GROMACS .gro file of C-alpha atoms in nm:
model
  272
    1ARG     CA    1   0.004   0.014  -0.024
    2PRO     CA    2   0.145   0.346  -0.062
    3LYS     CA    3   0.123   0.413   0.326
    4ALA     CA    4   0.343   0.154   0.336
    5LEU     CA    5   0.643   0.408   0.158
    6LEU     CA    6   0.606   0.622   0.486
    7GLY     CA    7   0.783   0.311   0.708
    8GLN     CA    8   1.109   0.371   0.826
    9GLN     CA    9   1.270   0.125   0.616
   10HIS     CA   10   1.123   0.218   0.267
   11PHE     CA   11   1.134   0.632   0.368
   12ASP     CA   12   1.494   0.572   0.487
   13ALA     CA   13   1.548   0.430   0.114
   14LEU     CA   14   1.395   0.677  -0.077
   15LEU     CA   15   1.586   0.950   0.178
   16LYS     CA   16   1.922   0.755   0.113
   17ALA     CA   17   1.890   0.749  -0.298
   18ALA     CA   18   1.799   1.146  -0.299
   19ARG     CA   19   2.045   1.217  -0.104
   20GLU     CA   20   2.298   1.064  -0.350
   21ILE     CA   21   2.168   1.204  -0.609
   22LEU     CA   22   2.211   1.557  -0.430
   23ALA     CA   23   2.578   1.502  -0.364
   24LEU     CA   24   2.681   1.424  -0.711
   25HIS     CA   25   2.581   1.801  -0.815
   26PRO     CA   26   2.693   2.157  -0.613
   27ALA     CA   27   2.544   2.292  -0.319
   28GLY     CA   28   2.179   2.475  -0.452
   29ALA     CA   29   2.157   2.264  -0.758
   30PHE     CA   30   1.848   2.147  -0.622
   31ARG     CA   31   1.577   2.349  -0.491
   32THR     CA   32   1.238   2.172  -0.533
   33LEU     CA   33   1.083   1.844  -0.518
   34ARG     CA   34   0.756   1.733  -0.754
   35LEU     CA   35   0.619   1.350  -0.683
   36SER     CA   36   0.456   1.252  -0.991
   37ALA     CA   37   0.212   0.907  -0.880
   38ALA     CA   38  -0.126   0.791  -0.930
   39GLY     CA   39  -0.329   0.979  -0.625
   40ASP     CA   40  -0.054   1.202  -0.566
   41ASP     CA   41  -0.282   1.452  -0.450
   42SER     CA   42  -0.397   1.174  -0.177
   43PRO     CA   43  -0.307   1.228   0.212
   44VAL     CA   44  -0.032   1.024   0.206
   45MET     CA   45   0.138   1.112  -0.101
   46GLN     CA   46   0.096   1.479   0.049
   47ARG     CA   47   0.172   1.367   0.354
   48LEU     CA   48   0.521   1.190   0.190
   49LYS     CA   49   0.659   1.478  -0.056
   50ALA     CA   50   0.642   1.715   0.250
   51GLU     CA   51   0.851   1.464   0.471
   52LEU     CA   52   1.107   1.420   0.189
   53ALA     CA   53   1.149   1.818   0.104
   54ARG     CA   54   1.178   1.878   0.462
   55ALA     CA   55   1.469   1.601   0.509
   56LEU     CA   56   1.594   1.692   0.175
   57GLY     CA   57   1.558   2.089   0.250
   58LEU     CA   58   1.368   2.136  -0.064
   59THR     CA   59   1.109   2.322  -0.173
   60VAL     CA   60   0.723   2.093  -0.281
   61ASP     CA   61   0.674   2.223  -0.643
   62SER     CA   62   0.277   2.271  -0.554
   63ALA     CA   63   0.279   2.393  -0.963
   64LYS     CA   64   0.361   2.086  -1.082
   65SER     CA   65   0.560   2.208  -1.324
   66ASP     CA   66   0.801   2.001  -1.555
   67ASP     CA   67   1.080   2.236  -1.421
   68ALA     CA   68   1.108   2.116  -1.038
   69ASP     CA   69   1.429   2.023  -1.013
   70LEU     CA   70   1.413   1.667  -0.839
   71LEU     CA   71   1.145   1.428  -0.966
   72LEU     CA   72   1.041   1.136  -0.806
   73ARG     CA   73   0.776   0.925  -0.998
   74LEU     CA   74   0.596   0.637  -0.815
   75ARG     CA   75   0.447   0.402  -1.018
   76PRO     CA   76   0.296   0.063  -0.888
   77VAL     CA   77   0.427  -0.300  -1.039
   78ARG     CA   78   0.337  -0.604  -1.007
   79GLY     CA   79   0.183  -0.598  -0.656
   80THR     CA   80   0.486  -0.333  -0.546
   81TRP     CA   81   0.552   0.003  -0.594
   82GLU     CA   82   0.881   0.140  -0.793
   83ALA     CA   83   1.084   0.456  -0.747
   84LEU     CA   84   1.232   0.610  -0.985
   85LEU     CA   85   1.448   0.962  -0.910
   86SER     CA   86   1.567   1.205  -1.170
   87ILE     CA   87   1.953   1.191  -1.152
   88THR     CA   88   1.978   1.587  -1.286
   89PRO     CA   89   1.859   1.905  -1.205
   90ARG     CA   90   1.585   1.992  -1.399
   91PRO     CA   91   1.448   1.752  -1.667
   92LEU     CA   92   1.651   1.791  -2.020
   93SER     CA   93   1.364   1.974  -2.150
   94THR     CA   94   1.414   2.313  -1.920
   95ARG     CA   95   1.531   2.570  -2.166
   96ALA     CA   96   1.663   2.954  -2.042
   97TRP     CA   97   1.437   3.080  -2.364
   98ARG     CA   98   1.113   2.961  -2.213
   99VAL     CA   99   0.995   3.285  -2.084
  100CYS     CA  100   0.635   3.204  -2.225
  101ASP     CA  101   0.453   2.886  -2.216
  102MET     CA  102   0.093   2.803  -2.386
  103PRO     CA  103  -0.114   2.537  -2.273
  104GLY     CA  104   0.057   2.205  -2.486
  105ALA     CA  105   0.311   2.355  -2.578
  106LEU     CA  106   0.583   2.130  -2.731
  107ASN     CA  107   0.823   1.926  -2.521
  108ALA     CA  108   1.164   2.088  -2.614
  109THR     CA  109   1.368   1.765  -2.610
  110LEU     CA  110   1.121   1.609  -2.851
  111ALA     CA  111   1.095   1.925  -3.079
  112ARG     CA  112   1.474   1.873  -3.119
  113ALA     CA  113   1.490   1.507  -3.203
  114MET     CA  114   1.196   1.602  -3.431
  115ALA     CA  115   1.426   1.885  -3.588
  116GLN     CA  116   1.703   1.631  -3.630
  117LEU     CA  117   1.521   1.345  -3.762
  118THR     CA  118   1.476   1.641  -4.086
  119MET     CA  119   1.897   1.625  -4.180
  120PRO     CA  120   1.920   2.004  -4.126
  121ALA     CA  121   2.140   2.140  -4.363
  122PRO     CA  122   2.241   2.541  -4.387
  123THR     CA  123   2.061   2.552  -4.717
  124ASP     CA  124   1.731   2.505  -4.571
  125THR     CA  125   1.391   2.687  -4.600
  126VAL     CA  126   1.236   2.602  -4.263
  127LEU     CA  127   0.847   2.648  -4.233
  128ASN     CA  128   0.676   2.576  -3.889
  129LEU     CA  129   0.310   2.525  -3.931
  130CYS     CA  130   0.128   2.593  -3.636
  131CYS     CA  131   0.456   2.756  -3.433
  132GLY     CA  132   0.242   2.755  -3.114
  133SER     CA  133   0.520   2.929  -2.881
  134GLY     CA  134   0.810   2.845  -3.103
  135THR     CA  135   0.979   2.558  -2.979
  136LEU     CA  136   1.016   2.380  -3.319
  137LEU     CA  137   1.171   2.694  -3.485
  138ILE     CA  138   1.405   2.786  -3.163
  139GLU     CA  139   1.546   2.392  -3.142
  140ARG     CA  140   1.603   2.413  -3.517
  141ALA     CA  141   1.806   2.727  -3.513
  142ALA     CA  142   1.975   2.541  -3.223
  143LEU     CA  143   2.080   2.288  -3.434
  144GLY     CA  144   2.301   2.495  -3.703
  145GLU     CA  145   2.212   2.713  -3.959
  146SER     CA  146   1.902   2.739  -4.200
  147GLU     CA  147   1.840   2.953  -4.526
  148VAL     CA  148   1.495   3.083  -4.363
  149LEU     CA  149   1.281   3.056  -4.039
  150ILE     CA  150   0.956   3.091  -4.069
  151GLY     CA  151   0.692   3.023  -3.801
  152CYS     CA  152   0.284   3.071  -3.884
  153ASP     CA  153  -0.025   3.093  -3.677
  154THR     CA  154  -0.365   3.179  -3.712
  155ASN     CA  155  -0.358   3.238  -3.275
  156GLN     CA  156  -0.246   3.598  -3.209
  157ASP     CA  157  -0.155   3.468  -2.858
  158ALA     CA  158   0.082   3.205  -2.982
  159LEU     CA  159   0.230   3.418  -3.207
  160ALA     CA  160   0.300   3.685  -2.902
  161CYS     CA  161   0.441   3.396  -2.697
  162ALA     CA  162   0.650   3.271  -2.980
  163ASP     CA  163   0.811   3.623  -2.992
  164LYS     CA  164   0.901   3.624  -2.655
  165ASN     CA  165   1.065   3.288  -2.674
  166VAL     CA  166   1.238   3.390  -2.969
  167ALA     CA  167   1.348   3.714  -2.826
  168ALA     CA  168   1.520   3.520  -2.515
  169ALA     CA  169   1.689   3.298  -2.730
  170GLY     CA  170   1.849   3.628  -2.952
  171LEU     CA  171   1.700   3.496  -3.243
  172SER     CA  172   1.493   3.749  -3.312
  173GLY     CA  173   1.646   3.844  -3.628
  174SER     CA  174   1.666   3.492  -3.767
  175ILE     CA  175   1.339   3.390  -3.726
  176THR     CA  176   1.030   3.508  -3.866
  177LEU     CA  177   0.667   3.464  -3.719
  178ASP     CA  178   0.362   3.502  -3.959
  179ASP     CA  179  -0.007   3.505  -3.903
  180TRP     CA  180  -0.103   3.232  -4.155
  181ASP     CA  181  -0.390   3.032  -4.222
  182ALA     CA  182  -0.148   2.674  -4.237
  183THR     CA  183  -0.418   2.524  -4.515
  184ASN     CA  184  -0.382   2.821  -4.708
  185LEU     CA  185  -0.018   2.963  -4.686
  186PRO     CA  186   0.084   3.290  -4.934
  187LEU     CA  187   0.402   3.107  -5.035
  188GLN     CA  188   0.471   2.945  -5.416
  189ASP     CA  189   0.438   2.645  -5.521
  190ASN     CA  190   0.784   2.396  -5.427
  191CYS     CA  191   0.978   2.648  -5.199
  192VAL     CA  192   1.022   2.498  -4.869
  193ASP     CA  193   1.285   2.222  -4.768
  194VAL     CA  194   1.144   2.133  -4.416
  195ILE     CA  195   0.832   2.135  -4.258
  196LEU     CA  196   0.795   2.106  -3.910
  197ALA     CA  197   0.466   2.103  -3.738
  198ASP     CA  198   0.330   2.026  -3.368
  199LEU     CA  199  -0.043   1.938  -3.531
  200PRO     CA  200  -0.376   1.975  -3.285
  201PHE     CA  201  -0.446   1.633  -3.078
  202GLY     CA  202  -0.780   1.751  -3.075
  203GLN     CA  203  -0.779   1.718  -2.681
  204ARG     CA  204  -0.680   2.011  -2.494
  205ILE     CA  205  -0.634   2.216  -2.862
  206GLY     CA  206  -0.888   2.179  -3.118
  207SER     CA  207  -1.098   1.889  -3.138
  208HIS     CA  208  -1.165   1.550  -3.354
  209LYS     CA  209  -1.454   1.710  -3.539
  210GLU     CA  210  -1.229   2.037  -3.622
  211ASN     CA  211  -0.904   1.820  -3.701
  212GLU     CA  212  -1.158   1.577  -3.961
  213VAL     CA  213  -1.105   1.965  -4.155
  214LEU     CA  214  -0.790   2.061  -4.113
  215TYR     CA  215  -0.533   1.762  -4.162
  216PRO     CA  216  -0.649   1.652  -4.497
  217ALA     CA  217  -0.643   2.030  -4.638
  218LEU     CA  218  -0.317   2.108  -4.409
  219PHE     CA  219  -0.141   1.819  -4.525
  220LYS     CA  220  -0.263   1.931  -4.913
  221GLU     CA  221  -0.101   2.283  -4.883
  222ALA     CA  222   0.213   2.173  -4.737
  223ALA     CA  223   0.259   1.920  -5.053
  224ARG     CA  224   0.187   2.241  -5.267
  225VAL     CA  225   0.478   2.453  -5.077
  226ALA     CA  226   0.751   2.116  -5.054
  227ARG     CA  227   1.018   2.121  -5.285
  228PRO     CA  228   1.092   1.738  -5.409
  229GLY     CA  229   1.332   1.581  -5.177
  230ALA     CA  230   1.164   1.760  -4.873
  231ARG     CA  231   1.124   1.640  -4.523
  232PHE     CA  232   0.809   1.704  -4.306
  233CYS     CA  233   0.816   1.583  -3.940
  234PHE     CA  234   0.511   1.646  -3.717
  235VAL     CA  235   0.423   1.484  -3.377
  236THR     CA  236   0.048   1.437  -3.337
  237HIS     CA  237  -0.206   1.176  -3.110
  238GLU     CA  238  -0.430   1.179  -3.433
  239ILE     CA  239  -0.262   0.855  -3.556
  240LYS     CA  240  -0.552   0.733  -3.785
  241LEU     CA  241  -0.664   1.044  -3.926
  242THR     CA  242  -0.299   1.106  -4.009
  243MET     CA  243  -0.290   0.796  -4.233
  244ARG     CA  244  -0.617   0.875  -4.412
  245SER     CA  245  -0.499   1.264  -4.450
  246LEU     CA  246  -0.132   1.209  -4.577
  247GLY     CA  247  -0.248   1.221  -4.987
  248SER     CA  248   0.036   1.290  -5.167
  249TRP     CA  249   0.348   1.256  -4.880
  250LYS     CA  250   0.490   0.917  -4.822
  251LEU     CA  251   0.573   0.786  -4.469
  252GLU     CA  252   0.955   0.734  -4.422
  253ARG     CA  253   0.945   0.716  -4.043
  254ASP     CA  254   0.711   0.714  -3.706
  255LEU     CA  255   0.782   0.705  -3.348
  256GLN     CA  256   0.577   0.651  -3.079
  257VAL     CA  257   0.660   0.910  -2.782
  258ALA     CA  258   0.518   0.952  -2.431
  259VAL     CA  259   0.378   1.328  -2.402
  260GLY     CA  260   0.198   1.409  -2.051
  261GLY     CA  261   0.050   1.089  -2.035
  262MET     CA  262  -0.048   1.045  -2.379
  263HIS     CA  263   0.155   0.853  -2.637
  264PRO     CA  264   0.155   1.041  -2.983
  265GLY     CA  265   0.339   0.931  -3.261
  266VAL     CA  266   0.633   1.143  -3.415
  267PHE     CA  267   0.589   1.094  -3.812
  268LEU     CA  268   0.859   1.174  -4.097
  269VAL     CA  269   0.714   1.211  -4.454
  270THR     CA  270   0.875   1.318  -4.770
  271PRO     CA  271   0.667   1.397  -5.105
  272CYS     CA  272   0.559   1.096  -5.357
   0.00000   0.00000   0.00000
């Protein structure tokens, strides 16, 4: 039972492991503690994280932020509990440039991996559809030079947020943000080498009904502006809809990832 984690034997084991991790880093590297577990708001879990934080000299991360310094994840496995502790302060996805966040914003580590899948080249003209807060654009810029970096979205709040993050990353002169509809781009045919997108999952953002209209139109418009040999990498939770909507795109790679408790797919496609 979860209550057993508060017993002296198990609590001391958790404390020992956490102290070993803290000792790997300079004093003050860890400031907050986050507990991730089923029922993490229960009295038992609340007490566990309070006791651990007190013993470790940390503050409980009440906001449940991904930016908490020390993450303890608890999960039941075959009738017992498994405890996993992060061994570095803050997750790999933490970025100093993220001064503005949006609901459903893409994990920066995943964005970096997606940009790498497109085999970046300094001659690339890169278009980020549904750019949101700018994560894919900034992570692509971090991988090396490109000819052009353009992000577009019709959400004004998202564009304003992206502008802040781009500025914080020192990329205001390198990235262009435009109020463009991804299904009706003011671009000529065959002018883009790389397309990146974090497509609406139809849950926190958009709906499945809206996506049934959006996806086919977006893939068709992306194919129009793509040069021969272009690479299009996107992430979505709408797997079946994606397979029905690809049109003139050919699937090269597909990967399942874990994002916020969901398991969307990352797809790399090229023109047929």
